[in-house]
XYZ file of C-alpha atoms in Angstrom:
566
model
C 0.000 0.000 0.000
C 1.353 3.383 -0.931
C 2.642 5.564 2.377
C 1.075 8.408 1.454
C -2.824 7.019 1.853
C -2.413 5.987 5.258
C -3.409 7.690 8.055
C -2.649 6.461 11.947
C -5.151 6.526 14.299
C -3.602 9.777 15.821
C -3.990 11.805 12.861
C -7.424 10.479 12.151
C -8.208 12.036 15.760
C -5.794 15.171 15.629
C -7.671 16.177 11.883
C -10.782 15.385 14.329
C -10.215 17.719 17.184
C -8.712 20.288 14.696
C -12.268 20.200 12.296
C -14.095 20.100 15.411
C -12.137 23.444 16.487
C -12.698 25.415 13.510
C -16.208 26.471 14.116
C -15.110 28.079 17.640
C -11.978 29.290 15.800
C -14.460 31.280 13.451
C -16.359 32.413 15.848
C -13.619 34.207 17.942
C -12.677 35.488 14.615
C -16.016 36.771 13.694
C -16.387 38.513 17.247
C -13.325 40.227 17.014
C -13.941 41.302 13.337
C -17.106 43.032 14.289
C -15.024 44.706 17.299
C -13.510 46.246 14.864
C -10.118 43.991 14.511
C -10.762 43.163 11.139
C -7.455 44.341 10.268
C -5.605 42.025 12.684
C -7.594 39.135 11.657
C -6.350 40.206 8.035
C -2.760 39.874 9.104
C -3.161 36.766 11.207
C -3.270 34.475 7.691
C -5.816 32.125 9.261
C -9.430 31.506 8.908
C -9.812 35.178 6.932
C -12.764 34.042 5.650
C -14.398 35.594 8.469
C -13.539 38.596 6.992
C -16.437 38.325 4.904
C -18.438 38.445 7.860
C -21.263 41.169 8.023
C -21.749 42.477 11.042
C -22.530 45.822 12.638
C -19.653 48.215 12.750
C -18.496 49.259 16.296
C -20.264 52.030 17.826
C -18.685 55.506 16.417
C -16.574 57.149 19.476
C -16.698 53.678 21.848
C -13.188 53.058 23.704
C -11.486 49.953 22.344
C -11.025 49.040 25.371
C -15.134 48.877 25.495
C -15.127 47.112 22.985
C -12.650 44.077 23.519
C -14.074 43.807 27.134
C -17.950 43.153 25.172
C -15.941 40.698 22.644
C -14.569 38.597 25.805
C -17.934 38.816 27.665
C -19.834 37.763 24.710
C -17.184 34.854 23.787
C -17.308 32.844 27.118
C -15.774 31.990 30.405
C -12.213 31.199 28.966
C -11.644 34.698 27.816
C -13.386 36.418 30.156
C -10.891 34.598 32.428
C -8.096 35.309 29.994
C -9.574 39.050 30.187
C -9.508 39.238 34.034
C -6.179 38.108 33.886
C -4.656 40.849 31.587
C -6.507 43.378 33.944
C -3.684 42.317 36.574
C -1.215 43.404 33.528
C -0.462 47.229 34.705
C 3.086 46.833 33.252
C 1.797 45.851 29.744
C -1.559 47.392 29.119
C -2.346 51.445 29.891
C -5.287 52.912 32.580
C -8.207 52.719 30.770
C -7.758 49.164 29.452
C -6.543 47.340 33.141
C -10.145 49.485 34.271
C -12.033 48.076 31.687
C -11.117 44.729 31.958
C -11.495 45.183 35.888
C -15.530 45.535 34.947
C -15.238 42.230 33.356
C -18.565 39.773 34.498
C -19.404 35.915 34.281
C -22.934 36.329 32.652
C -23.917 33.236 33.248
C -26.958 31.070 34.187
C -27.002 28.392 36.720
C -27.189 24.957 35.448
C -30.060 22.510 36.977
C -29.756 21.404 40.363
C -30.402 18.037 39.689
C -27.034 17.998 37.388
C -25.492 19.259 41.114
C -26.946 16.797 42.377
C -25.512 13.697 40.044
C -22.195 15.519 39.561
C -21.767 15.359 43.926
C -22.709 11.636 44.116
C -20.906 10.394 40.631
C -17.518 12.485 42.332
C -18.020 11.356 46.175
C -19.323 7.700 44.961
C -22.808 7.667 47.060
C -26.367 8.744 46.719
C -26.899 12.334 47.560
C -28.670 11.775 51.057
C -26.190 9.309 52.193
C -23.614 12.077 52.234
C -25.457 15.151 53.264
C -28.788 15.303 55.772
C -29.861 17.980 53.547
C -29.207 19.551 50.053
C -30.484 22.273 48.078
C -30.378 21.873 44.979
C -31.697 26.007 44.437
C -27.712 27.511 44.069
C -26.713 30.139 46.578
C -24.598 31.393 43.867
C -23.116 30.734 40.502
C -20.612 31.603 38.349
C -18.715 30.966 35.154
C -16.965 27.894 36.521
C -19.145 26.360 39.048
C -21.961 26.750 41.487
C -22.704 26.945 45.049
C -25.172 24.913 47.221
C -25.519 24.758 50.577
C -26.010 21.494 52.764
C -26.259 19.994 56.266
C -23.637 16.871 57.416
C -25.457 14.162 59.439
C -24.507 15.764 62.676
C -26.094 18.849 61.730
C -23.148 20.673 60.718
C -24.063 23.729 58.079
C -21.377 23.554 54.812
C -21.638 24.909 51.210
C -20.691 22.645 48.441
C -19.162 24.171 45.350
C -20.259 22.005 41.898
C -18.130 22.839 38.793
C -19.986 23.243 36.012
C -20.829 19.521 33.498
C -18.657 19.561 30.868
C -16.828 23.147 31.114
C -13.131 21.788 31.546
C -13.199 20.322 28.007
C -15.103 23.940 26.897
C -12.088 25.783 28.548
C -9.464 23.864 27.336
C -10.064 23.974 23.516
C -10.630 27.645 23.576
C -7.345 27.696 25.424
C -6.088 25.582 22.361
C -7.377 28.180 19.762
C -5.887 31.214 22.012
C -2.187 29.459 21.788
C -2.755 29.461 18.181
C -3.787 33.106 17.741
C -0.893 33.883 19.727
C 1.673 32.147 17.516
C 0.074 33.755 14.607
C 0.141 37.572 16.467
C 4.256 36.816 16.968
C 4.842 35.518 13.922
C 2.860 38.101 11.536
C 2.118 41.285 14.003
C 5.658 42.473 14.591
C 4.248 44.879 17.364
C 2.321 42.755 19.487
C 5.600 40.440 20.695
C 6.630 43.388 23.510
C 3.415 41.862 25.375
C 4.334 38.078 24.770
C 1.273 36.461 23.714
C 2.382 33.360 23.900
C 3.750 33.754 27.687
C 0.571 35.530 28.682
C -1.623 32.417 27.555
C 0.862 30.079 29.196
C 0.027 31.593 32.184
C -3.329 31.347 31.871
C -3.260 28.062 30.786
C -1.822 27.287 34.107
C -3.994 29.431 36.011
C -6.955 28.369 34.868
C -5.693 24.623 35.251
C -5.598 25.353 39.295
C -8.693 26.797 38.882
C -10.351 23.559 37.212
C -9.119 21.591 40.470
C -10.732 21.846 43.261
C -8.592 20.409 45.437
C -5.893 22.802 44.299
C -8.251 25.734 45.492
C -8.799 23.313 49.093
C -5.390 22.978 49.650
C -4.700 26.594 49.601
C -8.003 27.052 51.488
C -6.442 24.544 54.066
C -3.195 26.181 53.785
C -4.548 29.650 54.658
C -6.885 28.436 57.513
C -3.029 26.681 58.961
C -0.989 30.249 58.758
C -4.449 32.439 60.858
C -4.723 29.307 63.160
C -3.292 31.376 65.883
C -4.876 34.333 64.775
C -8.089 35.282 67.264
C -9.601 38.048 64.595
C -9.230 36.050 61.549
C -11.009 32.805 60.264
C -10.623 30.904 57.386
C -13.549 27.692 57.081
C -12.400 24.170 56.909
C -12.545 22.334 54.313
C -13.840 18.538 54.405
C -11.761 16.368 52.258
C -13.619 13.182 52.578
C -15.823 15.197 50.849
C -13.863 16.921 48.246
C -12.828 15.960 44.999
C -11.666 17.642 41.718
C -14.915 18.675 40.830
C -16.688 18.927 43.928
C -15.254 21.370 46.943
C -17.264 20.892 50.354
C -16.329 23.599 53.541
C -18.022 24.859 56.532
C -20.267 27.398 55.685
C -19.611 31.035 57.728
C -22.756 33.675 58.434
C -21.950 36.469 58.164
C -22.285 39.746 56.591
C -20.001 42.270 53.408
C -17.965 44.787 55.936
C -19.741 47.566 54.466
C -22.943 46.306 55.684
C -24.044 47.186 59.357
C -20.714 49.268 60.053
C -20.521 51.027 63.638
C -21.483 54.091 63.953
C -18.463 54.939 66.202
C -15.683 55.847 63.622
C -13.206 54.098 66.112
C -14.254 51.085 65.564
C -14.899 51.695 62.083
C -11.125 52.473 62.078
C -9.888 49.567 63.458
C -11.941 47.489 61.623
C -10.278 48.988 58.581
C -6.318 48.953 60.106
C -7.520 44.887 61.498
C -8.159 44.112 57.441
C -4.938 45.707 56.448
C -2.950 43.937 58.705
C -4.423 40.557 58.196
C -3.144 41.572 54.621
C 0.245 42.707 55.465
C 0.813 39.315 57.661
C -0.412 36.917 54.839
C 2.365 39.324 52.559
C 5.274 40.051 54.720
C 4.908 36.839 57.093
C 3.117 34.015 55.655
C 4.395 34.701 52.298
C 0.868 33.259 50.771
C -1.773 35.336 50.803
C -5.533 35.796 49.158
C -5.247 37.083 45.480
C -9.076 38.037 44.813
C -10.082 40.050 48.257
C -13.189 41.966 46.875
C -16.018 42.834 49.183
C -17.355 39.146 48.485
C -14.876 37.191 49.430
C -13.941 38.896 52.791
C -16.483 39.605 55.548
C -17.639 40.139 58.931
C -18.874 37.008 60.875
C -21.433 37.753 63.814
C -18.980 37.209 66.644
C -16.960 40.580 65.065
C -13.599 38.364 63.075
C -12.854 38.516 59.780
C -13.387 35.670 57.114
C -11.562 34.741 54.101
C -12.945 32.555 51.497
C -13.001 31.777 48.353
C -9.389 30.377 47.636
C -9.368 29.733 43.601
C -6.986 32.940 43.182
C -3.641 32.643 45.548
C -0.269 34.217 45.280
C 2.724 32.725 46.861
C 6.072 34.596 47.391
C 9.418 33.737 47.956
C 11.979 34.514 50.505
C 13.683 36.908 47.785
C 9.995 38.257 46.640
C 9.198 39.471 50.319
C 12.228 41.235 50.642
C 11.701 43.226 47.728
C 8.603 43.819 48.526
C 9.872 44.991 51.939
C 12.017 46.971 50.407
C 9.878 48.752 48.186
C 7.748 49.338 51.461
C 10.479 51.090 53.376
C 11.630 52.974 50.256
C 8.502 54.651 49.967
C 7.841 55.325 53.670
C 11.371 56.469 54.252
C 10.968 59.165 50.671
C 14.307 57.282 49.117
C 13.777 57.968 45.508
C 17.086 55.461 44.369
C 16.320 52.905 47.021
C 12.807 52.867 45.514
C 14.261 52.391 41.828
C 16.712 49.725 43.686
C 13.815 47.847 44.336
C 11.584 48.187 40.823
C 14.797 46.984 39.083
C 15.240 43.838 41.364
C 11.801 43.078 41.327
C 11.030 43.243 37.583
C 13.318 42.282 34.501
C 14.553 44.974 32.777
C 15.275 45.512 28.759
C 18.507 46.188 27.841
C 19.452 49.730 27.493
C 16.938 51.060 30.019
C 17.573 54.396 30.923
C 18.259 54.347 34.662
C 18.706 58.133 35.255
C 15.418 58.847 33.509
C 13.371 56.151 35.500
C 14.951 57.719 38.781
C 13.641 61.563 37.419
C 10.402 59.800 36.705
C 10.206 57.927 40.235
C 11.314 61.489 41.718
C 8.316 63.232 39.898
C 5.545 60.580 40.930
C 6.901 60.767 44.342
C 6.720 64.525 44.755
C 2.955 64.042 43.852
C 2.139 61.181 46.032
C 4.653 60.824 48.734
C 3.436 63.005 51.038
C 0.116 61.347 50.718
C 0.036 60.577 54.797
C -3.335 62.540 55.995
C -4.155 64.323 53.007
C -6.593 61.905 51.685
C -4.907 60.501 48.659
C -4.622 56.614 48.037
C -1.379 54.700 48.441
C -2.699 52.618 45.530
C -2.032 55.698 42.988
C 1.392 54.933 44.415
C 1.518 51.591 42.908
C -0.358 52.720 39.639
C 2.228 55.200 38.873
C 4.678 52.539 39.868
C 3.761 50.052 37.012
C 3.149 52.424 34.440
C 6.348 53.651 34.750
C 7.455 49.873 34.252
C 5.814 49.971 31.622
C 6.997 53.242 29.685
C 10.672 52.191 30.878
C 9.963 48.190 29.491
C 10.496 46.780 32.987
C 8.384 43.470 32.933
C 6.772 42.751 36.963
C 6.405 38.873 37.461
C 2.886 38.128 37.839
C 3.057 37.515 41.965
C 4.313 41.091 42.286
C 1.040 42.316 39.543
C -1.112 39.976 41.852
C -0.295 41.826 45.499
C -0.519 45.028 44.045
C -4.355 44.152 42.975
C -5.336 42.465 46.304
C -3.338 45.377 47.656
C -5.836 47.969 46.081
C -8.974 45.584 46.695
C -7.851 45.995 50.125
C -7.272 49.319 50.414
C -10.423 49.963 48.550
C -12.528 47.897 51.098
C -10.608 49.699 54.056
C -11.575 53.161 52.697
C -15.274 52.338 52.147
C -15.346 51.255 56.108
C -13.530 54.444 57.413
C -13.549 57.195 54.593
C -9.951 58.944 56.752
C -8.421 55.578 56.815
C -4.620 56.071 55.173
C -2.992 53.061 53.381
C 0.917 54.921 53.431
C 0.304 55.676 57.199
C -0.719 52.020 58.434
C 2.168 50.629 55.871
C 4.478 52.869 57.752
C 3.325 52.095 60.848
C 4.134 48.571 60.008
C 7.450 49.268 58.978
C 9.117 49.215 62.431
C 7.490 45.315 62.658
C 8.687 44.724 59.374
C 12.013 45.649 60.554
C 11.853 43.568 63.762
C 11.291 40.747 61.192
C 14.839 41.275 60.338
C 17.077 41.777 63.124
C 16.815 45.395 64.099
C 14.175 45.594 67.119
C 16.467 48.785 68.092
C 15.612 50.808 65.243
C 12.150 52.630 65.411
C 12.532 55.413 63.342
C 11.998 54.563 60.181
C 14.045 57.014 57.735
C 17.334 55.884 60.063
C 16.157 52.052 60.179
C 15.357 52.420 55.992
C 18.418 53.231 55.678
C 20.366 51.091 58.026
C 18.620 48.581 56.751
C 19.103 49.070 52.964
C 22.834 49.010 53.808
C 23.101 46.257 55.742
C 21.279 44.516 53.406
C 23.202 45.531 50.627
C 26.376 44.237 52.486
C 24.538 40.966 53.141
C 23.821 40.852 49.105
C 27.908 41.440 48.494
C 28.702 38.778 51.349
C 26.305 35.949 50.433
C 27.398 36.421 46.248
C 31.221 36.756 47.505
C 31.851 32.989 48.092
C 30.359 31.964 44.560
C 32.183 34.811 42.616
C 35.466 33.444 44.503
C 35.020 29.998 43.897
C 34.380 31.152 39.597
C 37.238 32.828 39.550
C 39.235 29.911 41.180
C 37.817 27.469 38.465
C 38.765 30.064 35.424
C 42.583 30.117 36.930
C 42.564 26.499 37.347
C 41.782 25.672 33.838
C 44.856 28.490 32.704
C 42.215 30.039 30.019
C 42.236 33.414 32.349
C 42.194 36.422 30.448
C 42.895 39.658 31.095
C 40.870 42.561 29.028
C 42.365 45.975 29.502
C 40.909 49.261 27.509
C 42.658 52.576 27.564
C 40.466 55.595 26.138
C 44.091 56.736 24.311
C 44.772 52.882 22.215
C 42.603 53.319 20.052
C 44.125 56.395 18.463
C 47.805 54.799 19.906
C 46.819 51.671 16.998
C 45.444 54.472 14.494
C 49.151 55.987 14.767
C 50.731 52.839 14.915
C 49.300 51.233 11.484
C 50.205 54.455 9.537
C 53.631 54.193 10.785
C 53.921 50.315 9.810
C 52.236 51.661 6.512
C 55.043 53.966 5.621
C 57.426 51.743 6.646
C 56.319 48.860 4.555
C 56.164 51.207 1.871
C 59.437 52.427 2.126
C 60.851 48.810 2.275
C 59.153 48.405 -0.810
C 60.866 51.590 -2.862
C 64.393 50.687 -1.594
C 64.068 46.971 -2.335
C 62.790 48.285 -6.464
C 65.563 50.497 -6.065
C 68.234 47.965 -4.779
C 66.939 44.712 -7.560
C 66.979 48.100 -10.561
C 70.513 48.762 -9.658
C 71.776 44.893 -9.963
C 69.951 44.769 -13.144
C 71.528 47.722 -14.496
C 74.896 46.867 -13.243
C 74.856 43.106 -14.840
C 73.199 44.235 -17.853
C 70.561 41.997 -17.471
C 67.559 41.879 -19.644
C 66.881 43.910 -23.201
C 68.837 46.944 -23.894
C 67.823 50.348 -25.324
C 70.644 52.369 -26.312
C 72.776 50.884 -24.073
C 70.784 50.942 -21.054
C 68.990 47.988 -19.281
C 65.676 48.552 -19.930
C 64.205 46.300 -16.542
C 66.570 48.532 -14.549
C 65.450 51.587 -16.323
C 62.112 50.586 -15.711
C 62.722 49.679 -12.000
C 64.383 53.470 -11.541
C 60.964 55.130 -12.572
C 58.770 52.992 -10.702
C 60.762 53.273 -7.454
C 60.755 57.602 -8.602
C 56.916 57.804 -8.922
C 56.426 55.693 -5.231
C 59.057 58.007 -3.622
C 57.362 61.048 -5.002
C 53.816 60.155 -4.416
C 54.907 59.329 -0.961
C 56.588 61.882 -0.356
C 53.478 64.800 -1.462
C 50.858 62.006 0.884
C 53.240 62.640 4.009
C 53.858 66.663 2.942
C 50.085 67.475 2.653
C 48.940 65.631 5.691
C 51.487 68.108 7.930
C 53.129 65.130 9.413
C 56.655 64.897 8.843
């Protein structure tokens, strides 16, 4: 049988799952063709035959930003996912679009309760009643990727059990296919779009919205959490109930309770410490913990009726390293101590940096957005302007923030935001700098409470620690370059170059004088032999030697009299 009429099994099913694709594919073409992208779609060289699409053009004078937040909304959970995601993007994207995206919404319906129901006992393994007492199958809530019901354990305990949606992981995972694909094509035929990495940006939500698919991801964090505020008596997290918990089915103790906002006291002392309480159960999960809630908005924090706080929700995390806290501390005592380069110090070790970027103009830039914000203690203006201005400027200097650093300064402002609408004089800046002292502690210098002295102290000794912990590796390099005798030594003098300039004319004249005498010298052993053909007497090679060797000389000699160099 010929080679070329077979087809494997694989192929038969890849050609499959790509035929089966193409429909979606034109349909996320299609949207983003009548949101007025036609000409990208153009340039992408795949599936243009959506260009031939008629559809109404985009509302005259509408933001594109508007419209590429109604093309997500209107193309599904995936992008409005992917969309929520680039709203975290402050570095990449400008103001209006990160707000824009921020309004992002899961319009979506809930699915039947008796699909709840089957989902819970195919997952757990049992019928419905011999896991719960009770369960409603009318959702408390529902969203793009699952629902929420609430339930009764046999011993009367109250829990909500969250039921991911039939049949949206494959959904999610072949538009995540088609978005890898679009983002090939943008870097490969729209030059301009690779400073925002497509492909990198849809890798990461790929493995975002993986975690968010498993539900026992999202309890392990939940678990995680509830382990770090155990000893915490103003904080609670809910527990989570493994036995029964599975991928797609989450089960944890359900918490009454009401939004902060709701039923504040009407003594603005307590409303204040109610405020500087949330901030600090913030700081703690940042600073101390070093895992902390990514997605605190007014619904997923709240007040329980005994007066702590609750955290829930646990599908969005961010986890920081050793190195990410201290730069993050660092940017913290920067700002509260006013020290512009220490503050730079930190954006640069925090972020990764294009070549070339222009150090002295990102300090004069820092400098400016400082003047307007740094004073911001008691005069009513946010600390999370700070960390707007901040990430623009990372983004007009090409200074790319890792996505943990993106994903604290959003709680951060959720936080903030939440603290402001419970006590309207509450100041972010002050409370950070009235952590700084603790955040010092942290580190070894109790003895320091001022903080412009201890910001400083503390910058230097940790820039001494930096030099002292790299010192042993640099030494040991250098010991294995010597070893191997390949050591070079590079020197550069700003006067060589113009010392080599001098010395190749020199070698240049030289060689050409060589040259003259040795025509010179061979025409004067011709003519003194005789050798060679004869004209009147006169060896003609010799003859002809003299003139050559005349006209070099002479030509020489007018080069080295008109350049003044003798």
């Amino acid at each position: 049988m010929d080679s070329r009429t077979q087809s494997t099994p694989a192929t038969k099913a890849n050609g499959k799952t790509v035929s089966a694709r193409l429909p979606r594919l034109m349909q996320i073409l299609q949207a983003m063709v009548g949101a007025g992208w036609g000409h990208y779609v153009e340039r992408l060289r795949v599936g243009r035959q959506a260009l031939d699409t008629v559809s109404p053009p985009p509302s005259p004078g509408m933001h594109d930003a508007v419209r590429v937040r109604e093309m997500l909304e209107r193309l599904g959970p995936a992008f409005v996912k992917f969309g929520q995601l680039l709203s975290l993007r402050r570095d990449l994207l400008p103001p209006a679009w990160i707000d824009e995206l921020q309004r992002l919404q899961d319009n979506v319906m809930a699915f039947p309760g008796e699909q709840a129901r089957a989902i819970v006992e195919q997952e757990l393994g049992s019928p419905i009643l011999e896991i719960f007492a009770t369960f409603d199958e009318t959702p408390l809530a529902a969203a793009s990727i699952g629902q929420v019901h609430t339930a009764y354990l046999m011993d009367g305990t109250s829990v909500v059990v969250k039921v991911q949606r039939p049949s949206i992981e494959p959904v999610i995972q072949a538009d995540v296919a088609i978005m890898r694909l679009l983002a090939r094509q943008l870097e490969k035929h729209v030059p301009e779009s690779r400073r925002f990495g497509p492909s990198d940006l849809v890798d990461e939500f790929a493995r975002r919205i993986s975690d968010e698919l498993d539900y026992e991801i999202e309890a392990r964090s939940g678990e995680r959490l509830r382990a770090n505020f155990a000893n915490e008596p103003d904080v609670f997290v809910p527990c989570i109930y493994w036995e029964l918990t599975s991928r797609h089915v989450l089960t944890m103790e359900r918490c009454v309770g009401h939004k902060l906002v709701d039923q504040l006291p009407a003594d603005p002392a307590k409303r204040h410490r109610l405020a500087a309480r949330l901030m600090e159960s913030f700081l703690k999960q940042v600073f101390e913990q070093g895992f902390f809630h990514g997605d605190p908005h007014p619904g997923n924090v709240f007040l329980l009726v005994d007066g702590r706080l609750c955290f829930h929700d646990f599908g969005i995390m961010g986890e920081l390293t050793a190195h990410d806290q201290e730069t993050l501390a660092q940017l913290v005592l920067a700002v509260g101590s006013a020290d512009v380069p220490w503050i730079v110090d930190a954006i640069f070790e925090m972020g990764v940096a294009a070549s070339g970027v222009d150090r002295e103009a990102l300090t004069r830039d820092v400098s400016d957005a400082f003047v307007a914000y740094g004073e911001a203690a008691g005069k009513g203006y946010s600390f999370s302007e700070i960390v707007r201005q901040f990430c623009e400027l990372s983004q007009k200097h090409q200074i790319r923030l890792p996505r943990q650093f993106l994903l604290v300064s959003k709680a951060f402002m959720l936080i903030e935001s939440q603290a402001l609408a419970i006590d309207s004089n509450f100041n972010a800046l002050t409370s950070l700098r009235d952590y700084a002292p603790h955040l010092l502690s942290r580190r070894g210098l109790q003895d320091l409470n001022a903080i412009g002295v201890a910001g400083k102290g503390f910058r230097t000794l940790r820039s001494l620690h930096r030099i002292a912990a790299s010192l042993p590796d640099i030494l040991n390099r250098a010991v294995d370059v010597l070893s191997t005798g390949r050591a070079t030594l590079h020197i550069e003098h700003d006067q060589l170059r113009g010392l080599e300039g001098h010395i190749d004319r020199a070698s240049n004249r030289l060689s050409l004088s060589l040259i003259i005498a040795s025509v010179v010298v061979g025409s004067s052993i011709v003519t003194t032999f005789h050798g060679g053909p004869h004209y009147a007497g006169i060896s003609t090679l010799g003859l002809a030697g003299f003139v050559i060797a005349a006209v070099m000389g002479l030509t020489w000699a007018i080069a080295i009299l008109r350049s003044g160099k003798l």
